[in-house]
Tab-separated table of C-alpha atoms and ligand atoms in Angstrom:
chain	number	residue	atom	x	y	z
G	903	MET	CA	-6.905	19.702	50.220
G	904	LYS	CA	-7.008	15.938	49.996
G	905	LEU	CA	-9.005	13.897	47.545
G	906	PHE	CA	-9.206	10.601	49.333
G	907	ASP	CA	-9.844	11.571	52.936
G	908	THR	CA	-12.352	8.788	53.359
G	909	ILE	CA	-10.091	6.095	51.936
G	910	ASP	CA	-7.327	4.559	54.047
G	911	LYS	CA	-4.213	2.813	52.848
G	912	ILE	CA	-5.161	-0.201	50.730
G	913	LYS	CA	-4.065	-3.331	52.556
G	914	PHE	CA	-3.640	-6.962	51.621
G	915	GLU	CA	-6.541	-8.908	53.114
G	916	GLY	CA	-6.354	-12.133	51.090
G	917	PRO	CA	-8.722	-13.821	48.630
G	918	ASP	CA	-11.544	-14.284	51.132
G	919	SER	CA	-11.879	-10.606	51.975
G	920	ASP	CA	-15.045	-8.920	50.777
G	921	ASN	CA	-13.586	-5.449	51.281
G	922	SER	CA	-13.634	-3.894	47.806
G	923	LEU	CA	-10.860	-1.496	48.883
G	924	ALA	CA	-8.349	-4.214	49.796
G	925	PHE	CA	-5.907	-6.351	47.833
G	926	LYS	CA	-6.888	-9.985	47.499
G	927	TYR	CA	-3.621	-11.167	45.920
G	928	TYR	CA	-1.107	-8.295	45.899
G	929	ASN	CA	0.888	-8.786	49.071
G	930	PRO	CA	3.976	-6.619	48.396
G	931	ASP	CA	6.395	-8.384	50.766
G	932	GLN	CA	5.314	-11.963	50.063
G	933	ILE	CA	8.293	-13.878	48.702
G	934	VAL	CA	7.775	-15.397	45.262
G	935	ALA	CA	10.648	-17.035	43.368
G	936	GLY	CA	13.157	-15.728	45.871
G	937	LYS	CA	12.142	-12.087	46.138
G	938	PRO	CA	9.262	-9.905	47.322
G	939	MET	CA	6.319	-9.575	44.966
G	940	LYS	CA	6.784	-5.836	44.703
G	941	GLU	CA	10.298	-6.321	43.328
G	942	HIS	CA	9.036	-8.607	40.577
G	943	LEU	CA	6.197	-6.309	39.634
G	944	ARG	CA	7.626	-2.809	40.109
G	945	PHE	CA	4.173	-1.277	39.597
G	946	ALA	CA	3.885	2.297	38.352
G	947	MET	CA	1.104	4.851	38.081
G	948	SER	CA	0.628	6.548	34.717
G	949	TYR	CA	0.368	10.281	35.419
G	950	TRP	CA	-1.639	10.935	32.256
G	951	HIS	CA	-4.503	8.468	32.551
G	952	THR	CA	-4.751	8.894	36.312
G	953	LEU	CA	-4.308	12.624	36.819
G	954	THR	CA	-4.892	14.384	33.504
G	955	GLY	CA	-7.370	12.107	31.729
G	956	ASP	CA	-10.739	13.818	31.811
G	957	GLY	CA	-13.004	11.210	30.227
G	958	SER	CA	-13.618	13.133	27.020
G	959	ASP	CA	-13.861	11.178	23.765
G	960	PRO	CA	-14.543	12.140	20.124
G	961	PHE	CA	-18.277	12.149	20.898
G	962	GLY	CA	-18.506	13.689	24.310
G	963	ALA	CA	-17.145	16.108	26.863
G	964	ALA	CA	-15.143	15.488	30.013
G	965	THR	CA	-16.830	13.421	32.712
G	966	MET	CA	-14.197	12.896	35.415
G	967	GLU	CA	-15.009	14.440	38.783
G	968	ARG	CA	-11.672	15.763	40.006
G	969	PRO	CA	-10.916	18.567	42.477
G	970	TRP	CA	-8.373	20.185	40.163
G	971	ASN	CA	-11.095	20.842	37.577
G	972	GLU	CA	-11.730	24.182	39.272
G	973	LEU	CA	-8.102	25.306	38.923
G	974	ASP	CA	-5.725	25.957	36.066
G	975	GLY	CA	-2.067	26.621	35.341
G	976	ILE	CA	0.597	25.939	37.952
G	977	GLU	CA	-1.907	25.726	40.813
G	978	GLN	CA	-3.751	22.957	39.016
G	979	ALA	CA	-0.486	21.143	38.312
G	980	LYS	CA	0.507	21.324	42.000
G	981	LEU	CA	-2.828	19.997	43.225
G	982	ARG	CA	-2.599	17.148	40.738
G	983	ALA	CA	0.847	16.281	42.063
G	984	ASP	CA	-0.335	16.408	45.703
G	985	ILE	CA	-3.266	14.150	45.012
G	986	GLY	CA	-1.272	11.869	42.744
G	987	PHE	CA	1.268	11.215	45.486
G	988	GLU	CA	-1.480	10.717	48.064
G	989	PHE	CA	-3.068	8.189	45.706
G	990	MET	CA	0.205	6.315	45.148
G	991	GLU	CA	0.974	6.227	48.858
G	992	LYS	CA	-2.428	4.785	49.616
G	993	LEU	CA	-1.995	2.107	46.954
G	994	GLY	CA	1.565	1.279	48.002
G	995	MET	CA	2.594	2.201	44.455
G	996	GLU	CA	6.343	2.769	44.402
G	997	TYR	CA	6.810	4.314	40.944
G	998	PHE	CA	5.198	6.722	38.509
G	999	CYS	CA	5.624	7.489	34.796
G	1000	PHE	CA	4.983	10.844	33.157
G	1001	HIS	CA	5.004	12.946	29.996
G	1002	ASP	CA	6.271	16.535	30.379
G	1003	LEU	CA	2.832	17.804	29.394
G	1004	ASP	CA	1.124	15.744	32.111
G	1005	ILE	CA	2.959	17.478	34.926
G	1006	ALA	CA	3.107	21.121	33.777
G	1007	PRO	CA	1.095	23.447	31.535
G	1008	GLU	CA	2.270	23.924	27.955
G	1009	GLY	CA	2.766	27.702	28.285
G	1010	LYS	CA	2.761	30.260	25.478
G	1011	ASN	CA	6.099	29.187	24.059
G	1012	LEU	CA	8.973	26.794	24.636
G	1013	LYS	CA	10.669	29.076	27.141
G	1014	GLU	CA	7.535	29.317	29.249
G	1015	LYS	CA	6.967	25.569	28.976
G	1016	HIS	CA	10.477	24.912	30.286
G	1017	ALA	CA	9.974	27.411	33.112
G	1018	ASN	CA	6.688	25.733	34.092
G	1019	LEU	CA	8.411	22.368	34.100
G	1020	ASP	CA	11.170	23.653	36.374
G	1021	ILE	CA	8.608	24.843	38.936
G	1022	ILE	CA	6.712	21.568	38.956
G	1023	VAL	CA	9.789	19.377	38.922
G	1024	ASP	CA	10.989	21.154	42.094
G	1025	TYR	CA	7.582	20.468	43.594
G	1026	ILE	CA	7.491	16.811	42.550
G	1027	GLU	CA	11.033	16.299	43.783
G	1028	GLU	CA	9.905	17.349	47.260
G	1029	LEU	CA	6.933	14.971	47.151
G	1030	MET	CA	9.252	12.163	46.063
G	1031	LYS	CA	11.586	12.856	48.997
G	1032	LYS	CA	8.697	12.948	51.427
G	1033	THR	CA	7.087	9.726	50.219
G	1034	GLY	CA	9.998	7.665	48.865
G	1035	ILE	CA	8.088	7.201	45.597
G	1036	LYS	CA	10.379	6.899	42.552
G	1037	CYS	CA	10.214	7.649	38.848
G	1038	LEU	CA	10.093	4.596	36.574
G	1039	TRP	CA	10.247	6.604	33.373
G	1040	GLY	CA	9.688	9.949	31.782
G	1041	THR	CA	8.915	10.959	28.229
G	1042	THR	CA	7.812	13.924	26.155
G	1043	ASN	CA	4.450	14.554	24.582
G	1044	ALA	CA	5.238	15.355	20.941
G	1045	PHE	CA	1.827	14.486	19.542
G	1046	THR	CA	-0.938	16.575	21.163
G	1047	HIS	CA	-0.040	20.098	20.014
G	1048	PRO	CA	-1.094	21.025	16.434
G	1049	ARG	CA	2.555	21.653	15.504
G	1050	PHE	CA	2.976	17.853	15.514
G	1051	VAL	CA	0.180	17.354	12.986
G	1052	HIS	CA	2.590	15.652	10.559
G	1053	GLY	CA	4.754	13.970	13.183
G	1054	ALA	CA	7.694	15.050	15.328
G	1055	SER	CA	11.071	13.678	14.223
G	1056	THR	CA	9.375	12.307	11.085
G	1057	SER	CA	7.650	15.586	10.236
G	1058	PRO	CA	8.359	16.978	6.755
G	1059	ASN	CA	9.017	20.293	8.547
G	1060	ALA	CA	12.562	20.566	9.925
G	1061	ASP	CA	11.453	23.227	12.435
G	1062	VAL	CA	9.205	20.603	14.032
G	1063	PHE	CA	12.130	18.167	14.180
G	1064	ALA	CA	14.107	20.833	16.050
G	1065	TYR	CA	11.241	21.615	18.426
G	1066	ALA	CA	10.761	17.937	19.245
G	1067	ALA	CA	14.499	17.631	19.900
G	1068	ALA	CA	14.303	20.526	22.363
G	1069	GLN	CA	11.415	18.789	24.121
G	1070	VAL	CA	13.218	15.458	24.416
G	1071	LYS	CA	16.350	17.223	25.662
G	1072	LYS	CA	14.404	18.887	28.447
G	1073	ALA	CA	12.321	15.798	29.258
G	1074	MET	CA	15.468	13.696	29.527
G	1075	GLU	CA	17.065	16.259	31.832
G	1076	ILE	CA	13.973	16.258	34.046
G	1077	THR	CA	13.778	12.474	34.078
G	1078	MET	CA	17.422	12.348	35.103
G	1079	ARG	CA	16.868	14.903	37.845
G	1080	LEU	CA	13.966	12.877	39.217
G	1081	GLY	CA	16.124	9.748	39.209
G	1082	GLY	CA	14.072	8.162	36.419
G	1083	GLU	CA	15.237	4.616	35.708
G	1084	ASN	CA	14.178	4.687	32.055
G	1085	TYR	CA	13.260	7.132	29.302
G	1086	VAL	CA	10.539	6.152	26.812
G	1087	PHE	CA	10.031	6.958	23.140
G	1088	TRP	CA	6.546	6.187	21.978
G	1089	GLY	CA	6.137	7.112	18.307
G	1090	GLY	CA	3.238	9.531	18.891
G	1091	ARG	CA	2.482	10.686	15.367
G	1092	GLU	CA	5.616	9.103	13.852
G	1093	GLY	CA	3.879	7.393	10.956
G	1094	TYR	CA	1.893	8.284	7.867
G	1095	GLU	CA	-1.634	8.546	6.513
G	1096	THR	CA	-0.899	8.146	2.792
G	1097	LEU	CA	2.138	7.289	0.684
G	1098	LEU	CA	0.967	9.860	-1.898
G	1099	ASN	CA	2.654	12.649	0.088
G	1100	THR	CA	5.201	10.740	2.185
G	1101	ASN	CA	8.929	10.144	1.775
G	1102	THR	CA	9.152	7.118	4.056
G	1103	GLU	CA	12.870	6.718	3.445
G	1104	LEU	CA	13.682	10.242	4.668
G	1105	GLU	CA	11.244	9.945	7.572
G	1106	LEU	CA	12.745	6.690	8.809
G	1107	ASP	CA	16.293	8.015	8.383
G	1108	ASN	CA	15.281	11.103	10.359
G	1109	LEU	CA	13.714	9.004	13.112
G	1110	ALA	CA	17.043	7.177	13.395
G	1111	ARG	CA	19.010	10.455	13.357
G	1112	PHE	CA	16.796	11.767	16.124
G	1113	LEU	CA	17.261	8.662	18.269
G	1114	GLN	CA	21.038	8.787	17.727
G	1115	MET	CA	21.004	12.404	18.951
G	1116	ALA	CA	19.117	11.244	22.030
G	1117	VAL	CA	21.755	8.560	22.665
G	1118	ASP	CA	24.533	11.161	22.246
G	1119	TYR	CA	22.830	13.596	24.609
G	1120	LYS	CA	22.171	10.879	27.177
G	1121	GLU	CA	25.888	10.082	27.163
G	1122	LYS	CA	26.824	13.735	27.311
G	1123	ILE	CA	24.791	14.472	30.436
G	1124	GLY	CA	25.562	11.123	32.067
G	1125	PHE	CA	21.973	9.902	32.222
G	1126	THR	CA	22.237	6.233	33.163
G	1127	GLY	CA	18.588	5.266	32.625
G	1128	GLN	CA	17.572	2.703	30.018
G	1129	LEU	CA	16.200	4.087	26.730
G	1130	LEU	CA	13.023	2.345	25.590
G	1131	ILE	CA	10.983	2.307	22.388
G	1132	GLU	CA	7.287	1.506	22.714
G	1133	PRO	CA	5.896	-0.183	19.591
G	1134	LYS	CA	2.380	0.522	18.368
G	1135	PRO	CA	1.042	-0.342	14.901
G	1136	LYS	CA	-1.623	2.294	14.344
G	1137	GLU	CA	-3.461	5.143	16.037
G	1138	PRO	CA	-3.202	8.048	15.798
G	1139	THR	CA	-1.662	7.528	12.325
G	1140	LYS	CA	-2.876	4.794	10.011
G	1141	HIS	CA	0.603	3.268	9.930
G	1142	GLN	CA	2.978	3.935	12.819
G	1143	TYR	CA	6.638	3.230	12.018
G	1144	ASP	CA	7.249	1.382	15.306
G	1145	PHE	CA	4.646	-1.206	14.308
G	1146	ASP	CA	5.615	-4.077	16.607
G	1147	THR	CA	8.635	-5.699	18.250
G	1148	ALA	CA	9.937	-7.334	15.086
G	1149	THR	CA	9.674	-4.066	13.140
G	1150	VAL	CA	11.430	-2.072	15.856
G	1151	LEU	CA	14.240	-4.616	16.163
G	1152	GLY	CA	14.751	-4.532	12.381
G	1153	PHE	CA	14.819	-0.730	12.458
G	1154	LEU	CA	17.290	-0.578	15.357
G	1155	ARG	CA	19.600	-3.050	13.648
G	1156	LYS	CA	19.473	-1.247	10.303
G	1157	TYR	CA	20.602	1.987	11.962
G	1158	ASN	CA	23.011	0.311	14.402
G	1159	LEU	CA	21.060	1.521	17.440
G	1160	GLN	CA	20.357	-1.923	18.897
G	1161	ASP	CA	22.809	-1.599	21.791
G	1162	HIS	CA	21.167	1.562	23.085
G	1163	PHE	CA	17.473	0.685	23.212
G	1164	LYS	CA	15.210	-1.905	24.718
G	1165	LEU	CA	11.446	-2.099	24.257
G	1166	ASN	CA	8.479	-1.067	26.351
G	1167	ILE	CA	5.707	-3.525	25.498
G	1168	GLU	CA	2.105	-2.448	25.893
G	1169	ALA	CA	-0.542	-5.169	25.949
G	1170	ASN	CA	-3.128	-3.214	23.967
G	1171	HIS	CA	-0.551	-2.245	21.322
G	1172	ALA	CA	0.284	-5.926	20.876
G	1173	THR	CA	-3.344	-6.781	20.181
G	1174	LEU	CA	-3.683	-3.851	17.748
G	1175	ALA	CA	-0.737	-5.404	15.860
G	1176	MET	CA	-2.680	-8.712	15.790
G	1177	HIS	CA	-0.257	-10.276	18.252
G	1178	THR	CA	-0.809	-11.596	21.722
G	1179	PHE	CA	0.801	-9.730	24.618
G	1180	ASP	CA	2.967	-12.753	25.406
G	1181	HIS	CA	4.098	-12.992	21.775
G	1182	GLU	CA	5.503	-9.473	21.948
G	1183	LEU	CA	7.144	-10.125	25.315
G	1184	ASN	CA	8.578	-13.370	24.027
G	1185	MET	CA	10.024	-11.746	20.894
G	1186	CYS	CA	11.699	-9.134	23.108
G	1187	ARG	CA	12.997	-11.682	25.577
G	1188	ILE	CA	14.629	-13.989	23.020
G	1189	ASN	CA	16.309	-10.943	21.468
G	1190	GLY	CA	17.554	-9.554	24.787
G	1191	ALA	CA	15.344	-6.496	24.336
G	1192	LEU	CA	12.667	-6.722	27.033
G	1193	GLY	CA	12.817	-3.404	28.830
G	1194	SER	CA	9.518	-2.590	30.494
G	1195	ILE	CA	5.765	-3.144	30.298
G	1196	ASP	CA	2.740	-0.907	29.841
G	1197	ALA	CA	0.124	-3.033	31.558
G	1198	ASN	CA	-3.408	-2.704	30.228
G	1199	GLN	CA	-5.788	-4.591	27.997
G	1200	GLY	CA	-7.866	-3.882	24.931
G	1201	ASP	CA	-11.332	-4.973	24.015
G	1202	LEU	CA	-11.177	-7.690	21.382
G	1203	LEU	CA	-14.360	-6.388	19.771
G	1204	LEU	CA	-12.885	-2.923	19.229
G	1205	GLY	CA	-10.031	-2.003	16.912
G	1206	TRP	CA	-8.634	0.879	18.958
G	1207	ASP	CA	-6.513	1.450	22.007
G	1208	THR	CA	-9.025	1.237	24.855
G	1209	ASP	CA	-6.330	1.154	27.571
G	1210	GLN	CA	-8.436	-0.741	30.074
G	1211	PHE	CA	-7.155	-1.915	33.430
G	1212	PRO	CA	-5.868	-5.471	32.984
G	1213	THR	CA	-8.190	-8.029	34.549
G	1214	ASN	CA	-7.590	-10.991	32.256
G	1215	ILE	CA	-5.761	-13.532	34.415
G	1216	TYR	CA	-4.918	-15.781	31.450
G	1217	ASP	CA	-2.936	-13.014	29.735
G	1218	ALA	CA	-1.313	-11.954	32.996
G	1219	VAL	CA	-0.043	-15.505	33.644
G	1220	LEU	CA	1.425	-15.796	30.160
G	1221	ALA	CA	3.022	-12.348	30.487
G	1222	MET	CA	4.557	-13.156	33.863
G	1223	ILE	CA	6.016	-16.407	32.492
G	1224	GLU	CA	7.961	-14.236	30.043
G	1225	VAL	CA	8.997	-11.771	32.753
G	1226	LEU	CA	10.230	-14.545	35.068
G	1227	LYS	CA	12.104	-16.251	32.242
G	1228	ASN	CA	13.656	-12.896	31.437
G	1229	GLY	CA	15.142	-12.881	34.933
G	1230	GLY	CA	12.834	-9.996	35.864
G	1231	ILE	CA	11.893	-6.682	34.337
G	1232	ALA	CA	14.138	-4.211	36.233
G	1233	PRO	CA	15.112	-1.470	35.610
G	1234	GLY	CA	11.744	-1.514	33.849
G	1235	GLY	CA	8.484	-2.177	35.616
G	1236	LEU	CA	4.758	-2.574	35.098
G	1237	ASN	CA	3.287	0.810	34.318
G	1238	PHE	CA	-0.494	0.851	34.283
G	1239	ASP	CA	-1.035	2.673	31.005
G	1240	SER	CA	-4.693	2.139	31.829
G	1241	LYS	CA	-7.661	4.385	32.369
G	1242	VAL	CA	-11.018	4.030	34.052
G	1243	ARG	CA	-13.958	3.998	31.648
G	1244	ARG	CA	-15.667	7.284	30.827
G	1245	GLY	CA	-18.640	6.203	32.893
G	1246	SER	CA	-16.453	5.460	35.940
G	1247	PHE	CA	-16.039	9.108	36.784
G	1248	GLU	CA	-15.865	9.122	40.581
G	1249	PRO	CA	-12.423	9.360	42.198
G	1250	VAL	CA	-12.903	6.036	44.017
G	1251	ASP	CA	-13.067	4.299	40.625
G	1252	LEU	CA	-9.338	4.994	40.257
G	1253	PHE	CA	-8.757	2.753	43.282
G	1254	TYR	CA	-10.923	-0.013	41.882
G	1255	GLY	CA	-9.063	0.146	38.575
G	1256	TYR	CA	-5.606	-0.070	40.125
G	1257	ILE	CA	-6.589	-2.720	42.659
G	1258	ALA	CA	-7.953	-4.852	39.801
G	1259	GLY	CA	-4.752	-4.484	37.778
G	1260	MET	CA	-2.385	-5.045	40.696
G	1261	ASP	CA	-4.274	-8.090	41.957
G	1262	THR	CA	-4.429	-9.604	38.465
G	1263	PHE	CA	-0.672	-9.328	37.953
G	1264	ALA	CA	0.113	-10.478	41.501
G	1265	ARG	CA	-1.975	-13.604	40.969
G	1266	GLY	CA	-0.480	-13.981	37.492
G	1267	LEU	CA	3.015	-13.895	39.007
G	1268	ILE	CA	2.226	-16.654	41.525
G	1269	ILE	CA	0.642	-18.922	38.899
G	1270	ALA	CA	3.488	-18.311	36.436
G	1271	ASP	CA	6.032	-19.159	39.121
G	1272	ASN	CA	4.224	-22.427	39.934
G	1273	LEU	CA	4.098	-23.398	36.264
G	1274	ILE	CA	7.808	-22.701	35.826
G	1275	LYS	CA	8.819	-24.427	39.096
G	1276	ASP	CA	6.901	-27.553	38.094
G	1277	GLY	CA	8.451	-27.468	34.633
G	1278	VAL	CA	4.957	-27.860	33.154
G	1279	PHE	CA	5.578	-26.427	29.699
G	1280	ASP	CA	9.373	-26.459	29.772
G	1281	ASN	CA	9.652	-30.241	30.185
G	1282	PHE	CA	7.106	-30.843	27.445
G	1283	THR	CA	8.783	-28.367	25.111
G	1284	LYS	CA	12.243	-29.790	25.747
G	1285	GLU	CA	11.003	-33.261	24.805
G	1286	ARG	CA	9.265	-31.844	21.723
G	1287	TYR	CA	12.591	-30.632	20.334
G	1288	ALA	CA	14.630	-33.645	21.461
G	1289	SER	CA	15.411	-34.576	17.833
G	1290	TYR	CA	17.917	-31.698	17.814
G	1291	GLU	CA	19.895	-33.154	20.708
G	1292	THR	CA	21.245	-36.214	18.923
G	1293	GLY	CA	21.919	-37.524	15.409
G	1294	ILE	CA	21.083	-35.381	12.409
G	1295	GLY	CA	19.406	-32.708	14.543
G	1296	LYS	CA	22.585	-32.198	16.537
G	1297	GLN	CA	24.584	-32.020	13.289
G	1298	ILE	CA	22.234	-29.268	12.036
G	1299	ILE	CA	22.675	-27.304	15.239
G	1300	ASN	CA	26.449	-27.728	15.087
G	1301	LYS	CA	26.490	-26.611	11.440
G	1302	GLU	CA	28.127	-29.893	10.430
G	1303	VAL	CA	25.793	-30.537	7.481
G	1304	GLY	CA	24.478	-28.668	4.435
G	1305	PHE	CA	21.828	-29.345	1.800
G	1306	GLU	CA	23.810	-32.165	0.157
G	1307	GLU	CA	24.296	-34.131	3.375
G	1308	LEU	CA	20.662	-33.503	4.317
G	1309	GLU	CA	19.478	-34.758	0.929
G	1310	ASN	CA	21.486	-37.935	1.425
G	1311	TYR	CA	20.009	-38.344	4.879
G	1312	ALA	CA	16.443	-37.662	3.660
G	1313	LEU	CA	16.801	-40.193	0.848
G	1314	GLY	CA	17.519	-42.842	3.464
G	1315	LEU	CA	14.466	-42.006	5.577
G	1316	GLY	CA	11.401	-44.218	5.711
G	1317	ASP	CA	8.009	-42.742	6.675
G	1318	ILE	CA	8.484	-39.682	8.852
G	1319	LYS	CA	6.776	-39.966	12.240
G	1320	ASN	CA	5.568	-36.851	14.083
G	1321	THR	CA	4.154	-36.655	17.578
G	1322	SER	CA	1.144	-34.689	18.831
G	1323	GLY	CA	1.645	-31.095	19.967
G	1324	ARG	CA	-0.900	-31.774	22.768
G	1325	GLN	CA	-2.165	-28.194	22.781
G	1326	GLU	CA	-5.471	-29.082	24.443
G	1327	LEU	CA	-3.747	-31.093	27.167
G	1328	LEU	CA	-1.442	-28.156	27.905
G	1329	GLU	CA	-4.361	-25.725	27.961
G	1330	ASN	CA	-6.149	-28.001	30.439
G	1331	ILE	CA	-3.114	-27.959	32.706
G	1332	LEU	CA	-2.762	-24.180	32.395
G	1333	ASN	CA	-6.399	-23.783	33.448
G	1334	GLN	CA	-5.869	-26.193	36.328
G	1335	TYR	CA	-3.042	-23.988	37.657
G	1336	ILE	CA	-5.210	-20.884	37.215
G	1337	TYR	CA	-8.224	-22.430	38.993
G	1338	ARG	CA	-6.220	-23.650	41.997
C	855	XUL	C1	-0.073	5.661	23.633
C	855	XUL	C2	0.783	5.241	24.748
C	855	XUL	C3	1.566	6.311	25.431
C	855	XUL	C4	2.951	5.909	25.788
C	855	XUL	C5	3.787	7.031	26.318
C	855	XUL	O1	-0.828	4.649	23.106
C	855	XUL	O2	0.803	4.101	25.114
C	855	XUL	O3	0.866	6.713	26.564
C	855	XUL	O4	2.941	4.888	26.735
C	855	XUL	O5	3.836	8.118	25.466
C	856	CO	CO1	1.879	3.101	26.594
């Protein structure tokens, strides 16, 4: 049984095409900055939003029309996998990302859950061999089941800590078996609702203990994938511990874990933390911690994680500037942690969503490359900081002066002259590159 019998492989037809089921900008083999577009972008399908998301929300029932709705258990999981791989093949999507719970039913207990996973992993492995599609990253879902009501590794209940550890152990083994290039830790319910009942010190220490165990186990089994932490400031808890990039970097350094983890930056999580997407990417890049991207966008009028397909070209350009300056994103990639709206319930809407996201980032990549090649912002910025290349600025950089020398220098200064930051000029030029 196939879901998309009426839809052929999505092809690149260029910006003038009026075929809604074609790429206008994503041309996988087109060379940009020395390598094919697909190697810069390393697009991935999110198993959860694409294959398990049903369109339900706190106010309403499921809406998504999907053929697996009629099935359950292992049969449902197999049909999802079949259709998921058909979908990726048709999109030319080379990677996928998954939670354990997305691919196999939970089962009555941990033993049954593991057995279900083994069946489905065998099945997915075959589909991967047949199609050449690879795993970008795997993770565990330690937030949906009621046992995680108070968190997983930060739960006050040590039994829950142990259960979560067993889940990560298995999920890491599966990810390794599927050749996953990364393993992600998103905090799930690792946070708190009120300080009145929370020992934050113990919870944070336990989070670090848990991550250290994951590092130890990774080394023990010889998993060579990159470990990633995905910051998010709130939702589902009021305060998530992995608030944003700066918080996660501080945490990793406090517990001496910084050499073992990079970050997976999600656009909508950045905006929930009152940052721009490019701010978060930039903070990672300058700290050598940019690991991977969850590509989506939020709605600026809403304060929650709407996980929409990214269509904002402005943000995509600024994000791709960071990726290019990072020397690329591999072994990470761009995972569309994005879902079609509840009202977009027909299967074809999944194609429209992915085409929109892939085209936006493809175009973003080309514009970012042009801006970098022409030195548009780099030349301006270099000039803006030129005072640190000679004289007192150079002495500051070289640590040749302290407060006393600087006071002497300042006493000898006349009126200080600043120059304009030219923000509006730069924004005009950015728009000009986007419009071209
Ligand atoms: C939740 C979120 C997750 C992670 C993986 O907001 O982004 O889907 O990406 O657990
Ligand atoms: Co995410």
